[in-house]
C-alpha cells in the first residue's frame, strides 16, 4: 500500500532558493564569470571535462559555477547534458606524436629528441602560499626563448627502444577493430584493454590515484619509470559523411603518459619492458600517470602475472571508479526510506519479543 | 557529393576550423554577405566521439566526446554550384556557417584565388604567428644540460 505524502513542495522550493543564494555567496562580492573560471581555474575545468567525458571548456566552467565548485556535481551536470546531444561523428585517432607540446618530460633519458620541456608545472615551486595573490595585479609575462629550433613533431621517448625490441611494440590488432563504447553498451567483464582505457580516462581522479599508489606500495608488482609524459594541443580530424576524407575540425588539449615497467618474456619471446598507458583531456598529469600504472596492473592476465591485489581486478577497479554512479548510490541513502525502515523496525520488535519470551 | 581527397581543400578547412572566432568573423562576414546560400543542412550541435590509440600506435579506444557543430551550405555562381561543409568543435553555429560558406565559395573557380589570398593566407599566417610565439614562450623552459669537465692534470 502506498501512503500519499504531501507537503514537501514548498520546502523544496525554499531549498532551491537557499541553494541559489548559497551559490551566489555574499552579494557584495562581484559575481564570478564563466570565462574567469575557464581561464583561471583551468586545471579544475580540465578535470571536469575528463571525468565527464565531454570536451567543452565553456560548459565545464559553467557546470563548476552552477555546482559551486563541487567537481563531482559538475561532472554530473555535464554528463547529463551530454545525454541530450546526438552522436554526429567519430574522430580519427588523435596523434600525440604531432602534439603541439607545451610540456614534455622523460624520466628515463636525459637527452632525447625534442628535449625536456618543463612548461607550466608546479613541480619546481616551493609550495609556499603566495600572499601577493590576495590582491589582483598585472598579468605575468612568460619569458621568450631567443632561439627555438625544435620540430613540430616530437617523437615519443620510447621509439628507439621499441625499434630495438627492448620495449614492447604496440600495433593495432588484426583488422584494426572499432573499440567498444562502454557509454553505449554496458560493459561485460572481462573487458578488452581499449574499453578499460575508456573507463579509466573518465574515472574519478582520486580513485585512480589511490589505486595507482597501491601498486607502488606493494599491492601488485610494478616497477615503473616515467617514459614519456607530455601535455599540449592535438588536432582533431574526422571524416564527414559527405566527403569521404578526413578534415580538421579543431584542436583539444590532452595529457599523455607512457610508463615503462619491468620485463615480461617467455620461452618463445625474449624479455622486454612492458608499458602502461594514460591519456586524459586537458592538463591532468597526476591522472594520466596514475591511469598508466593502473592500466599496466590490469594487464596481469596478459603477462601471466599472479593476481594478488584488488588493483589487478577489473571488476573491482573499473565500475567503482565512476564517480557519478558511486556518488549516486552512496547519496541515495539520504532519500526517504520510511517504509523500508518501518518494516525493519517491526521485524526487530518482533525478534525482541521472541527473545524476551 | 562524394569528393576525392583534395589536399588544398583539406588545408583551407583546417585553417578555417582552427581560426579564432574574431579573426574568422573579420574575414568571413563581408565575404559571405555578397552571396545567397541555401542550407542543405542547418547548423546542428552534437557530439564527436574522440578516439586515441593505445600508446599512440596500438588499438583504437574511445577517449571521450567533444561538442561539435556542423552544417552544409550550397551556393550557385554563374551556373556553377558548390556545396561547402562547416564542421567545428564547440557549439558556435555562426562559426560553422562561416566555414561552410567559405568552403563553398573557395570551390568556385572564379573566387578561389582571391579568397586564398585574402582569407586563408592571412588566417594561416596569423595562426602560424600565434603558434611560433607560444612555442618560443614554452621553449624558454627547455632544460639545457651541461657537464662539468674534470680538470685535466698537467
Short mmCIF file of C-alpha atoms in Angstrom, two decimals:
data_model
loop_
_atom_site.label_atom_id
_atom_site.label_comp_id
_atom_site.label_asym_id
_atom_site.label_seq_id
_atom_site.Cartn_x
_atom_site.Cartn_y
_atom_site.Cartn_z
CA UNK A 1 0.00 0.00 0.00
CA UNK A 2 1.28 3.45 -0.90
CA UNK A 3 0.76 6.28 1.53
CA UNK A 4 0.49 9.60 -0.20
CA UNK A 5 2.81 12.09 1.41
CA UNK A 6 2.38 15.74 0.59
CA UNK A 7 3.84 18.88 2.00
CA UNK A 8 7.35 18.76 0.59
CA UNK A 9 6.70 21.05 -2.33
CA UNK A 10 7.04 24.39 -0.59
CA UNK A 11 10.05 23.14 1.34
CA UNK A 12 11.77 22.03 -1.87
CA UNK A 13 11.11 25.39 -3.46
CA UNK A 14 12.60 27.14 -0.43
CA UNK A 15 15.58 24.79 -0.53
CA UNK A 16 16.25 25.71 -4.15
CA UNK A 17 16.14 29.39 -3.28
CA UNK A 18 18.60 28.78 -0.44
CA UNK A 19 20.87 26.89 -2.83
CA UNK A 20 20.78 29.74 -5.34
CA UNK A 21 21.68 32.22 -2.61
CA UNK A 22 24.42 29.97 -1.26
CA UNK A 23 25.83 29.61 -4.75
CA UNK A 24 25.98 33.36 -5.18
CA UNK A 25 27.58 33.94 -1.76
CA UNK A 26 27.95 37.47 -0.44
CA UNK A 27 26.27 39.78 -2.99
CA UNK A 28 28.77 42.47 -2.03
CA UNK A 29 31.43 40.39 -3.76
CA UNK A 30 31.49 40.57 -7.57
CA UNK A 31 29.85 37.66 -9.36
CA UNK A 32 32.21 35.09 -10.88
CA UNK A 33 32.15 34.98 -14.67
CA UNK A 34 32.25 31.66 -16.53
CA UNK A 35 35.16 32.96 -18.61
CA UNK A 36 37.11 33.63 -15.41
CA UNK A 37 36.61 30.04 -14.28
CA UNK A 38 37.60 28.75 -17.72
CA UNK A 39 40.77 30.83 -17.83
CA UNK A 40 41.87 30.88 -14.19
CA UNK A 41 40.67 27.57 -12.78
CA UNK A 42 41.81 25.70 -15.88
CA UNK A 43 43.04 22.55 -14.16
CA UNK A 44 39.69 22.10 -12.46
CA UNK A 45 37.89 22.70 -15.76
CA UNK A 46 40.15 20.07 -17.35
CA UNK A 47 39.40 17.56 -14.62
CA UNK A 48 35.66 18.05 -15.02
CA UNK A 49 35.91 17.58 -18.80
CA UNK A 50 38.00 14.43 -18.36
CA UNK A 51 35.67 12.79 -15.85
CA UNK A 52 32.54 13.90 -17.68
CA UNK A 53 33.98 12.54 -20.96
CA UNK A 54 32.98 15.75 -22.68
CA UNK A 55 35.42 18.24 -24.12
CA UNK A 56 33.87 21.71 -23.90
CA UNK A 57 35.76 24.13 -21.64
CA UNK A 58 32.98 26.70 -21.53
CA UNK A 59 30.35 24.19 -20.44
CA UNK A 60 32.69 22.65 -17.87
CA UNK A 61 33.27 26.13 -16.42
CA UNK A 62 29.53 26.76 -16.37
CA UNK A 63 28.96 23.44 -14.61
CA UNK A 64 31.53 24.39 -11.98
CA UNK A 65 29.86 27.74 -11.39
CA UNK A 66 26.47 26.09 -11.05
CA UNK A 67 27.89 23.35 -8.78
CA UNK A 68 29.65 25.86 -6.53
CA UNK A 69 32.97 24.26 -7.37
CA UNK A 70 31.91 20.71 -6.47
CA UNK A 71 33.81 18.73 -9.11
CA UNK A 72 31.67 15.58 -8.92
CA UNK A 73 28.44 17.60 -9.13
CA UNK A 74 29.87 19.49 -12.13
CA UNK A 75 30.78 16.19 -13.81
CA UNK A 76 27.21 15.02 -13.20
CA UNK A 77 25.77 18.17 -14.84
CA UNK A 78 28.00 17.75 -17.87
CA UNK A 79 27.25 14.04 -18.22
CA UNK A 80 23.53 14.81 -18.06
CA UNK A 81 23.91 17.48 -20.74
CA UNK A 82 25.85 15.04 -22.90
CA UNK A 83 22.89 12.66 -22.99
CA UNK A 84 20.77 15.35 -24.66
CA UNK A 85 23.01 15.53 -27.73
CA UNK A 86 23.08 13.19 -30.75
CA UNK A 87 26.33 11.45 -31.67
CA UNK A 88 27.24 13.01 -35.01
CA UNK A 89 30.66 11.59 -35.71
CA UNK A 90 33.62 9.55 -34.55
CA UNK A 91 37.04 11.08 -34.94
CA UNK A 92 40.18 9.62 -36.41
CA UNK A 93 42.55 8.61 -33.60
CA UNK A 94 44.42 11.67 -32.36
CA UNK A 95 48.17 11.56 -32.98
CA UNK A 96 50.10 12.56 -29.87
CA UNK A 97 53.42 12.44 -31.76
CA UNK A 98 52.19 15.51 -33.65
CA UNK A 99 51.18 17.28 -30.45
CA UNK A 100 51.94 20.98 -30.11
CA UNK A 101 53.77 20.22 -26.87
CA UNK A 102 53.63 22.67 -24.00
CA UNK A 103 55.31 20.26 -21.66
CA UNK A 104 57.21 17.04 -22.28
CA UNK A 105 59.47 15.30 -19.83
CA UNK A 106 61.04 11.89 -19.71
CA UNK A 107 62.46 10.33 -16.56
CA UNK A 108 64.47 7.71 -18.45
CA UNK A 109 66.53 9.74 -20.91
CA UNK A 110 68.29 12.99 -20.11
CA UNK A 111 68.86 13.97 -23.71
CA UNK A 112 66.28 12.94 -26.23
CA UNK A 113 64.77 14.30 -29.43
CA UNK A 114 62.50 17.18 -28.51
CA UNK A 115 64.31 17.64 -25.20
CA UNK A 116 62.98 18.10 -21.70
CA UNK A 117 60.41 20.87 -21.95
CA UNK A 118 59.25 21.81 -18.46
CA UNK A 119 56.32 24.02 -19.50
CA UNK A 120 53.86 25.23 -16.86
CA UNK A 121 54.33 22.95 -13.84
CA UNK A 122 54.12 23.14 -10.06
CA UNK A 123 56.99 20.63 -9.84
CA UNK A 124 59.66 23.25 -9.20
CA UNK A 125 57.66 25.58 -7.00
CA UNK A 126 58.18 25.61 -3.25
CA UNK A 127 54.53 25.19 -2.42
CA UNK A 128 54.57 28.29 -0.24
CA UNK A 129 51.44 30.39 -0.27
CA UNK A 130 51.87 33.43 -2.47
CA UNK A 131 50.24 36.17 -0.44
CA UNK A 132 50.55 38.61 -3.31
CA UNK A 133 47.67 36.73 -4.96
CA UNK A 134 45.36 38.00 -2.22
CA UNK A 135 45.29 41.14 -4.33
CA UNK A 136 44.74 41.39 -8.04
CA UNK A 137 47.71 42.51 -10.07
CA UNK A 138 49.04 42.88 -13.59
CA UNK A 139 49.13 39.72 -15.71
CA UNK A 140 52.51 37.96 -15.52
CA UNK A 141 54.57 37.61 -18.67
CA UNK A 142 56.31 34.46 -19.79
CA UNK A 143 59.93 34.55 -20.85
CA UNK A 144 60.50 34.22 -24.59
CA UNK A 145 63.23 32.00 -25.88
CA UNK A 146 65.50 33.78 -28.30
CA UNK A 147 66.11 30.74 -30.39
CA UNK A 148 63.96 27.71 -30.84
CA UNK A 149 64.62 25.16 -33.45
CA UNK A 150 62.54 22.22 -32.32
CA UNK A 151 60.37 20.46 -34.80
CA UNK A 152 56.61 20.38 -34.81
CA UNK A 153 56.76 16.63 -34.31
CA UNK A 154 58.11 15.39 -31.00
CA UNK A 155 58.74 11.65 -31.25
CA UNK A 156 57.94 9.57 -28.19
CA UNK A 157 60.87 8.79 -25.93
CA UNK A 158 60.40 5.04 -26.25
CA UNK A 159 60.58 4.89 -30.06
CA UNK A 160 64.26 3.91 -30.21
CA UNK A 161 63.90 1.15 -27.60
CA UNK A 162 60.78 -0.14 -29.33
CA UNK A 163 62.76 -0.32 -32.58
CA UNK A 164 65.44 -2.33 -30.72
CA UNK A 165 62.79 -4.68 -29.38
CA UNK A 166 63.62 -3.83 -25.76
CA UNK A 167 60.21 -2.22 -25.16
CA UNK A 168 57.00 -3.89 -26.26
CA UNK A 169 55.68 -2.52 -29.52
CA UNK A 170 52.04 -1.52 -29.81
CA UNK A 171 50.31 -2.23 -33.06
CA UNK A 172 46.64 -2.47 -33.98
CA UNK A 173 45.08 -5.92 -33.65
CA UNK A 174 44.09 -7.68 -36.87
CA UNK A 175 41.74 -5.51 -38.87
CA UNK A 176 42.15 -2.52 -36.52
CA UNK A 177 38.85 -3.29 -34.76
CA UNK A 178 36.49 -0.48 -33.75
CA UNK A 179 36.65 -0.17 -29.96
CA UNK A 180 33.67 -0.95 -27.74
CA UNK A 181 31.93 2.09 -26.27
CA UNK A 182 31.09 1.49 -22.62
CA UNK A 183 28.76 4.52 -22.59
CA UNK A 184 26.50 2.92 -25.21
CA UNK A 185 26.85 -0.77 -24.46
CA UNK A 186 27.00 -1.79 -20.82
CA UNK A 187 30.44 -3.21 -20.02
CA UNK A 188 30.70 -7.00 -19.90
CA UNK A 189 33.71 -8.28 -17.97
CA UNK A 190 36.41 -9.13 -18.73
CA UNK A 191 36.84 -6.02 -20.86
CA UNK A 192 39.46 -5.59 -23.57
CA UNK A 193 42.18 -3.06 -22.87
CA UNK A 194 40.53 -0.48 -25.16
CA UNK A 195 37.35 -0.49 -23.07
CA UNK A 196 39.35 -0.40 -19.83
CA UNK A 197 41.18 2.70 -21.02
CA UNK A 198 37.88 4.41 -21.84
CA UNK A 199 36.65 3.70 -18.31
CA UNK A 200 39.91 4.81 -16.72
CA UNK A 201 40.01 8.04 -18.74
CA UNK A 202 36.65 9.06 -17.24
CA UNK A 203 37.19 7.54 -13.79
CA UNK A 204 37.45 9.65 -10.66
CA UNK A 205 40.97 11.01 -10.32
CA UNK A 206 41.15 10.33 -6.59
CA UNK A 207 40.16 6.72 -7.08
CA UNK A 208 42.65 6.10 -9.90
CA UNK A 209 45.37 7.86 -7.91
CA UNK A 210 44.71 5.70 -4.86
CA UNK A 211 44.73 2.53 -6.95
CA UNK A 212 47.98 3.57 -8.64
CA UNK A 213 49.56 4.37 -5.30
CA UNK A 214 48.55 0.93 -4.04
CA UNK A 215 50.57 -0.69 -6.84
CA UNK A 216 53.62 1.28 -5.76
CA UNK A 217 53.16 0.34 -2.13
CA UNK A 218 53.23 -3.34 -2.95
CA UNK A 219 49.64 -4.33 -3.74
CA UNK A 220 50.62 -5.87 -7.10
CA UNK A 221 54.05 -5.78 -8.54
CA UNK A 222 55.11 -2.73 -10.54
CA UNK A 223 58.45 -1.05 -11.01
CA UNK A 224 57.62 1.77 -13.36
CA UNK A 225 59.59 4.58 -14.95
CA UNK A 226 58.06 7.70 -16.45
CA UNK A 227 58.97 7.07 -20.06
CA UNK A 228 57.23 9.98 -21.75
CA UNK A 229 54.87 12.49 -20.17
CA UNK A 230 53.51 15.21 -22.39
CA UNK A 231 50.80 17.84 -22.43
CA UNK A 232 49.71 20.04 -25.31
CA UNK A 233 47.26 20.57 -28.16
CA UNK A 234 46.42 17.99 -30.79
CA UNK A 235 44.37 18.44 -33.94
CA UNK A 236 41.09 16.54 -34.13
CA UNK A 237 40.19 15.08 -37.50
CA UNK A 238 37.10 13.30 -38.71
CA UNK A 239 35.70 12.06 -41.99
CA UNK A 240 32.37 13.76 -42.70
CA UNK A 241 29.77 11.54 -44.36
CA UNK A 242 29.63 13.97 -47.26
CA UNK A 243 33.33 13.99 -48.04
CA UNK A 244 34.94 10.61 -47.53
CA UNK A 245 38.28 12.12 -46.49
CA UNK A 246 39.44 13.45 -43.10
CA UNK A 247 39.31 17.12 -42.23
CA UNK A 248 40.49 19.03 -39.17
CA UNK A 249 37.58 20.26 -37.04
CA UNK A 250 39.54 21.88 -34.22
CA UNK A 251 42.05 21.03 -31.55
CA UNK A 252 41.91 19.80 -27.98
CA UNK A 253 44.41 19.68 -25.15
CA UNK A 254 45.41 16.31 -23.75
CA UNK A 255 47.95 14.85 -21.35
CA UNK A 256 49.60 11.55 -22.17
CA UNK A 257 51.78 9.23 -20.12
CA UNK A 258 53.75 6.24 -21.32
CA UNK A 259 55.04 4.34 -18.33
CA UNK A 260 57.76 1.70 -18.68
CA UNK A 261 57.54 -1.36 -16.45
CA UNK A 262 59.67 -4.38 -15.79
CA UNK A 263 60.12 -7.25 -18.07
CA UNK A 264 57.93 -9.91 -19.42
CA UNK A 265 59.11 -12.75 -21.57
CA UNK A 266 58.59 -16.40 -22.18
CA UNK A 267 60.30 -19.40 -23.70
CA UNK A 268 59.49 -18.02 -27.15
CA UNK A 269 59.64 -14.25 -26.53
CA UNK A 270 62.81 -12.67 -25.14
CA UNK A 271 62.39 -10.41 -22.10
CA UNK A 272 61.30 -6.86 -22.82
CA UNK A 273 59.97 -3.85 -20.98
CA UNK A 274 56.19 -3.60 -20.84
CA UNK A 275 54.11 -0.42 -20.81
CA UNK A 276 51.16 1.21 -19.16
CA UNK A 277 49.28 3.96 -20.96
CA UNK A 278 47.43 7.03 -19.77
CA UNK A 279 45.59 9.65 -21.83
CA UNK A 280 43.22 12.29 -20.46
CA UNK A 281 41.56 15.51 -21.58
CA UNK A 282 43.26 18.74 -20.63
CA UNK A 283 46.29 19.13 -18.41
CA UNK A 284 45.98 16.24 -15.98
CA UNK A 285 49.38 14.79 -15.31
CA UNK A 286 48.55 13.15 -11.98
CA UNK A 287 45.59 11.41 -13.56
CA UNK A 288 47.43 10.37 -16.73
CA UNK A 289 50.32 8.91 -14.71
CA UNK A 290 48.02 7.12 -12.28
CA UNK A 291 46.00 5.79 -15.21
CA UNK A 292 49.11 4.31 -16.81
CA UNK A 293 50.04 2.50 -13.58
CA UNK A 294 46.56 1.06 -13.21
CA UNK A 295 46.41 0.16 -16.92
CA UNK A 296 49.60 -1.85 -16.51
CA UNK A 297 48.40 -3.55 -13.32
CA UNK A 298 45.19 -4.59 -15.12
CA UNK A 299 47.26 -6.40 -17.76
CA UNK A 300 48.19 -9.13 -15.25
CA UNK A 301 46.36 -11.83 -17.24
CA UNK A 302 48.09 -10.87 -20.46
CA UNK A 303 51.52 -11.42 -18.89
CA UNK A 304 50.57 -14.39 -16.74
CA UNK A 305 51.19 -12.48 -13.51
CA UNK A 306 49.76 -13.64 -10.20
CA UNK A 307 46.62 -11.71 -9.33
CA UNK A 308 47.19 -10.81 -5.70
CA UNK A 309 45.69 -7.34 -5.29
CA UNK A 310 42.38 -5.56 -5.98
CA UNK A 311 44.08 -3.19 -8.44
CA UNK A 312 44.66 -6.14 -10.79
CA UNK A 313 40.94 -6.97 -10.83
CA UNK A 314 38.92 -5.19 -13.50
CA UNK A 315 35.61 -5.62 -11.75
CA UNK A 316 36.97 -4.02 -8.63
CA UNK A 317 38.84 -1.14 -10.25
CA UNK A 318 36.61 -0.05 -13.11
CA UNK A 319 32.95 0.13 -12.00
CA UNK A 320 33.86 1.65 -8.64
CA UNK A 321 35.91 4.33 -10.37
CA UNK A 322 32.86 6.03 -11.82
CA UNK A 323 32.23 8.97 -9.53
CA UNK A 324 28.71 9.60 -10.76
CA UNK A 325 27.49 6.06 -10.19
CA UNK A 326 29.34 5.83 -6.88
CA UNK A 327 28.08 9.18 -5.68
CA UNK A 328 24.52 8.38 -6.70
CA UNK A 329 24.41 5.10 -4.87
CA UNK A 330 26.07 6.38 -1.72
CA UNK A 331 23.98 9.52 -1.63
CA UNK A 332 20.65 7.84 -2.34
CA UNK A 333 20.78 6.73 1.29
CA UNK A 334 19.69 10.19 2.38
CA UNK A 335 16.44 9.96 0.43
CA UNK A 336 13.27 8.77 2.17
CA UNK A 337 13.32 5.10 3.16
CA UNK A 338 10.43 5.50 5.61
CA UNK A 339 8.53 2.43 4.52
CA UNK A 340 11.53 0.12 4.23
CA UNK A 341 12.76 1.19 7.61
CA UNK A 342 9.30 0.81 9.19
CA UNK A 343 9.22 -2.82 8.09
CA UNK A 344 12.66 -3.45 9.58
CA UNK A 345 11.56 -1.77 12.79
CA UNK A 346 8.58 -4.08 13.01
CA UNK A 347 10.81 -7.05 12.40
CA UNK A 348 13.27 -6.16 15.13
CA UNK A 349 10.43 -5.52 17.59
CA UNK A 350 9.10 -8.99 16.83
CA UNK A 351 12.56 -10.54 17.25
CA UNK A 352 12.97 -8.76 20.58
CA UNK A 353 9.58 -10.03 21.77
CA UNK A 354 10.59 -13.58 20.88
CA UNK A 355 13.91 -13.12 22.63
CA UNK A 356 12.22 -11.87 25.80
CA UNK A 357 9.88 -14.87 25.98
CA UNK B 1 28.62 14.84 -53.19
CA UNK B 2 31.46 12.43 -52.50
CA UNK B 3 34.75 14.01 -53.44
CA UNK B 4 38.22 12.64 -53.73
CA UNK B 5 40.70 13.81 -51.11
CA UNK B 6 41.63 17.30 -52.06
CA UNK B 7 44.70 18.45 -50.23
CA UNK B 8 44.10 22.14 -50.83
CA UNK B 9 40.53 21.80 -49.58
CA UNK B 10 41.73 19.87 -46.52
CA UNK B 11 44.27 22.62 -45.92
CA UNK B 12 41.79 25.51 -46.09
CA UNK B 13 39.22 23.67 -43.98
CA UNK B 14 41.91 23.15 -41.31
CA UNK B 15 42.83 26.84 -41.39
CA UNK B 16 39.16 27.81 -41.02
CA UNK B 17 38.46 25.32 -38.20
CA UNK B 18 41.50 26.46 -36.22
CA UNK B 19 40.99 30.19 -36.74
CA UNK B 20 39.94 32.14 -33.64
CA UNK B 21 36.33 33.30 -33.79
CA UNK B 22 37.09 37.01 -34.06
CA UNK B 23 39.62 36.60 -36.84
CA UNK B 24 37.28 34.34 -38.77
CA UNK B 25 34.38 36.76 -38.34
CA UNK B 26 36.53 39.64 -39.53
CA UNK B 27 37.45 37.80 -42.74
CA UNK B 28 34.19 35.97 -43.38
CA UNK B 29 31.25 38.25 -42.70
CA UNK B 30 31.69 40.69 -45.58
CA UNK B 31 32.73 37.94 -48.00
CA UNK B 32 29.76 35.67 -47.49
CA UNK B 33 27.25 38.54 -47.38
CA UNK B 34 27.77 39.03 -51.13
CA UNK B 35 26.19 35.66 -51.96
CA UNK B 36 22.95 33.80 -51.44
CA UNK B 37 23.36 30.44 -49.75
CA UNK B 38 21.00 27.55 -49.46
CA UNK B 39 21.29 25.47 -46.29
CA UNK B 40 21.33 21.80 -47.23
CA UNK B 41 21.84 21.20 -43.54
CA UNK B 42 21.17 23.87 -40.94
CA UNK B 43 23.74 24.01 -38.13
CA UNK B 44 23.22 21.26 -35.58
CA UNK B 45 25.21 20.68 -32.43
CA UNK B 46 26.00 17.19 -31.26
CA UNK B 47 28.88 15.04 -30.16
CA UNK B 48 32.01 13.71 -31.79
CA UNK B 49 33.50 10.65 -30.12
CA UNK B 50 37.21 11.39 -29.82
CA UNK B 51 39.46 8.39 -30.21
CA UNK B 52 43.04 7.69 -29.33
CA UNK B 53 45.29 4.69 -29.84
CA UNK B 54 46.88 2.64 -27.08
CA UNK B 55 50.41 4.06 -26.72
CA UNK B 56 49.55 6.13 -29.82
CA UNK B 57 50.28 3.08 -32.01
CA UNK B 58 48.02 0.23 -30.96
CA UNK B 59 44.30 -0.44 -30.87
CA UNK B 60 41.89 2.45 -31.01
CA UNK B 61 39.93 3.38 -27.88
CA UNK B 62 37.27 5.95 -27.04
CA UNK B 63 38.74 8.79 -25.00
CA UNK B 64 35.52 10.76 -24.62
CA UNK B 65 33.27 13.05 -26.58
CA UNK B 66 33.57 16.66 -27.66
CA UNK B 67 30.85 19.06 -28.70
CA UNK B 68 30.72 19.55 -32.46
CA UNK B 69 28.60 21.78 -34.71
CA UNK B 70 28.11 21.04 -38.39
CA UNK B 71 26.21 22.35 -41.39
CA UNK B 72 26.27 22.33 -45.19
CA UNK B 73 25.81 25.38 -47.43
CA UNK B 74 25.24 25.48 -51.18
CA UNK B 75 25.92 28.37 -53.48
CA UNK B 76 25.48 28.87 -57.21
CA UNK B 77 27.59 31.41 -59.07
CA UNK B 78 27.41 31.79 -62.85
CA UNK B 79 25.64 28.45 -63.09
CA UNK B 80 28.35 26.70 -61.09
CA UNK B 81 27.04 25.07 -57.91
CA UNK B 82 29.24 24.11 -54.99
CA UNK B 83 28.48 22.79 -51.50
CA UNK B 84 30.61 23.64 -48.50
CA UNK B 85 30.89 21.83 -45.18
CA UNK B 86 31.25 23.52 -41.82
CA UNK B 87 32.44 21.17 -39.08
CA UNK B 88 33.90 22.75 -35.97
CA UNK B 89 34.37 21.69 -32.35
CA UNK B 90 32.17 23.57 -29.91
CA UNK B 91 28.64 24.90 -30.06
CA UNK B 92 29.06 28.01 -32.20
CA UNK B 93 26.51 27.97 -35.06
CA UNK B 94 27.86 31.10 -36.67
CA UNK B 95 31.37 29.78 -36.89
CA UNK B 96 30.11 26.59 -38.53
CA UNK B 97 28.09 28.69 -41.02
CA UNK B 98 31.05 30.87 -41.96
CA UNK B 99 33.24 27.82 -42.52
CA UNK B 100 30.63 26.10 -44.71
CA UNK B 101 30.00 29.27 -46.70
CA UNK B 102 33.70 29.95 -47.25
CA UNK B 103 34.28 26.30 -48.18
CA UNK B 104 31.54 26.59 -50.81
CA UNK B 105 32.98 29.84 -52.18
CA UNK B 106 36.53 28.50 -52.18
CA UNK B 107 35.40 25.75 -54.55
CA UNK B 108 34.21 28.37 -57.02
CA UNK B 109 36.92 28.69 -59.67
CA UNK B 110 36.28 32.40 -60.10
CA UNK B 111 36.71 33.14 -56.39
CA UNK B 112 39.25 30.65 -55.18
CA UNK B 113 42.44 32.60 -55.80
CA UNK B 114 41.17 35.82 -54.27
CA UNK B 115 39.83 34.01 -51.20
CA UNK B 116 43.04 32.04 -50.78
CA UNK B 117 44.94 35.31 -50.89
CA UNK B 118 42.67 37.43 -48.76
CA UNK B 119 41.12 34.98 -46.29
CA UNK B 120 43.02 31.71 -45.98
CA UNK B 121 46.50 33.22 -46.34
CA UNK B 122 46.10 35.84 -43.61
CA UNK B 123 44.30 33.43 -41.24
CA UNK B 124 47.07 30.88 -41.67
CA UNK B 125 49.76 33.49 -41.18
CA UNK B 126 48.05 34.72 -38.01
CA UNK B 127 47.87 31.20 -36.62
CA UNK B 128 51.47 30.43 -37.52
CA UNK B 129 52.47 33.57 -35.67
CA UNK B 130 50.48 32.60 -32.56
CA UNK B 131 51.98 29.13 -32.59
CA UNK B 132 55.51 30.44 -33.08
CA UNK B 133 55.06 32.84 -30.15
CA UNK B 134 53.64 30.08 -27.97
CA UNK B 135 56.47 27.78 -28.93
CA UNK B 136 59.03 30.43 -28.11
CA UNK B 137 57.47 31.03 -24.68
CA UNK B 138 57.49 27.33 -23.88
CA UNK B 139 60.93 26.75 -25.39
CA UNK B 140 62.40 29.02 -22.73
CA UNK B 141 61.58 26.22 -20.27
CA UNK B 142 63.63 23.63 -22.16
CA UNK B 143 66.37 22.17 -20.00
CA UNK B 144 69.89 22.59 -21.36
CA UNK B 145 72.08 20.03 -19.65
CA UNK B 146 75.74 20.73 -19.40
CA UNK B 147 78.51 18.61 -18.00
CA UNK B 148 81.27 19.83 -15.75
CA UNK B 149 84.53 18.55 -17.11
CA UNK B 150 87.08 17.36 -14.58
CA UNK B 151 90.27 19.42 -14.55
CA UNK B 152 92.94 17.74 -16.57
CA UNK B 153 96.12 17.46 -14.60
CA UNK B 154 99.09 18.79 -16.42
#
